[in-house]
Amino acid sequence: MSPDAETSYDTPKRFRAPNEEWESFEDATKAVHPEGRGARAKVLREFMRWYMRRPGAKLPERPTTGPWSSPQKDEDAKGTSR
């Protein structure tokens, strides 16, 4: 059984991110996890488990390069693209 299936969730949590990044993140997560809904949440939970060094936790799989890989327009203007 997956860790997600074993978990009882409390109230929804809020996460603030720029709209463009949040939407691009959704596209990127769906490229790796095309099945059903909740790909973003699944990847965030995997990352959180890895970050906290939970036993058996691994970094989430990253998608191949796609439209989400391009720097944001405001980053280009500032010269801070990653």
Tab-separated table of C-alpha atoms in Angstrom:
chain	number	residue	atom	x	y	z
A	1	MET	CA	0.000	0.000	0.000
A	2	SER	CA	1.374	3.444	-0.875
A	3	PRO	CA	2.076	6.007	1.871
A	4	ASP	CA	-0.636	8.227	0.358
A	5	ALA	CA	-3.269	5.506	0.754
A	6	GLU	CA	-2.332	4.964	4.409
A	7	THR	CA	-2.571	8.625	5.365
A	8	SER	CA	-5.588	10.266	6.898
A	9	TYR	CA	-5.495	13.932	5.962
A	10	ASP	CA	-6.489	16.858	8.110
A	11	THR	CA	-7.820	20.073	6.676
A	12	PRO	CA	-6.352	21.217	3.348
A	13	LYS	CA	-3.142	23.217	3.669
A	14	ARG	CA	-2.403	26.427	1.833
A	15	PHE	CA	0.703	26.879	-0.235
A	16	ARG	CA	1.588	30.210	-1.781
A	17	ALA	CA	3.460	30.314	-5.072
A	18	PRO	CA	3.372	32.547	-8.149
A	19	ASN	CA	0.521	31.423	-10.413
A	20	GLU	CA	2.815	30.786	-13.377
A	21	GLU	CA	5.086	28.527	-11.311
A	22	TRP	CA	2.156	26.689	-9.710
A	23	GLU	CA	0.561	26.016	-13.097
A	24	SER	CA	3.862	24.992	-14.707
A	25	PHE	CA	4.564	22.720	-11.722
A	26	GLU	CA	1.203	21.043	-12.319
A	27	ASP	CA	2.082	20.451	-15.988
A	28	ALA	CA	5.484	19.029	-15.022
A	29	THR	CA	4.040	16.700	-12.382
A	30	LYS	CA	1.351	15.450	-14.765
A	31	ALA	CA	4.091	14.584	-17.281
A	32	VAL	CA	5.521	12.137	-14.734
A	33	HIS	CA	2.221	11.121	-13.078
A	34	PRO	CA	-0.468	11.253	-15.792
A	35	GLU	CA	-2.843	9.020	-13.844
A	36	GLY	CA	-5.756	10.788	-12.176
A	37	ARG	CA	-5.764	13.905	-10.080
A	38	GLY	CA	-3.419	15.191	-7.411
A	39	ALA	CA	-0.054	14.876	-9.119
A	40	ARG	CA	1.180	18.144	-7.582
A	41	ALA	CA	0.153	17.081	-4.094
A	42	LYS	CA	1.735	13.656	-4.565
A	43	VAL	CA	5.077	15.186	-5.578
A	44	LEU	CA	4.969	17.717	-2.729
A	45	ARG	CA	4.310	14.930	-0.205
A	46	GLU	CA	7.190	12.853	-1.647
A	47	PHE	CA	9.507	15.853	-1.412
A	48	MET	CA	8.415	16.595	2.155
A	49	ARG	CA	9.096	13.007	3.250
A	50	TRP	CA	12.534	13.084	1.605
A	51	TYR	CA	13.331	16.515	3.077
A	52	MET	CA	12.515	15.300	6.593
A	53	ARG	CA	14.640	12.180	6.032
A	54	ARG	CA	11.784	9.774	6.634
A	55	PRO	CA	12.827	6.113	6.332
A	56	GLY	CA	12.646	4.916	2.732
A	57	ALA	CA	11.792	8.358	1.336
A	58	LYS	CA	13.267	9.282	-2.035
A	59	LEU	CA	13.341	12.465	-4.064
A	60	PRO	CA	10.405	12.630	-6.474
A	61	GLU	CA	11.114	11.715	-10.081
A	62	ARG	CA	11.778	14.778	-12.233
A	63	PRO	CA	10.201	15.170	-15.663
A	64	THR	CA	12.241	15.464	-18.808
A	65	THR	CA	12.766	18.950	-20.164
A	66	GLY	CA	9.552	20.626	-21.239
A	67	PRO	CA	7.858	24.016	-21.463
A	68	TRP	CA	8.084	24.282	-17.662
A	69	SER	CA	11.896	24.234	-17.924
A	70	SER	CA	12.098	27.704	-19.453
A	71	PRO	CA	12.897	30.577	-17.088
A	72	GLN	CA	10.047	32.864	-16.171
A	73	LYS	CA	9.812	36.197	-17.968
A	74	ASP	CA	10.488	38.237	-14.818
A	75	GLU	CA	13.590	36.128	-14.065
A	76	ASP	CA	14.922	36.855	-17.564
A	77	ALA	CA	14.488	40.563	-17.031
A	78	LYS	CA	16.368	40.443	-13.697
A	79	GLY	CA	19.067	38.129	-15.045
A	80	THR	CA	18.442	35.599	-12.276
A	81	SER	CA	17.405	32.582	-14.305
A	82	ARG	CA	18.486	29.257	-12.829
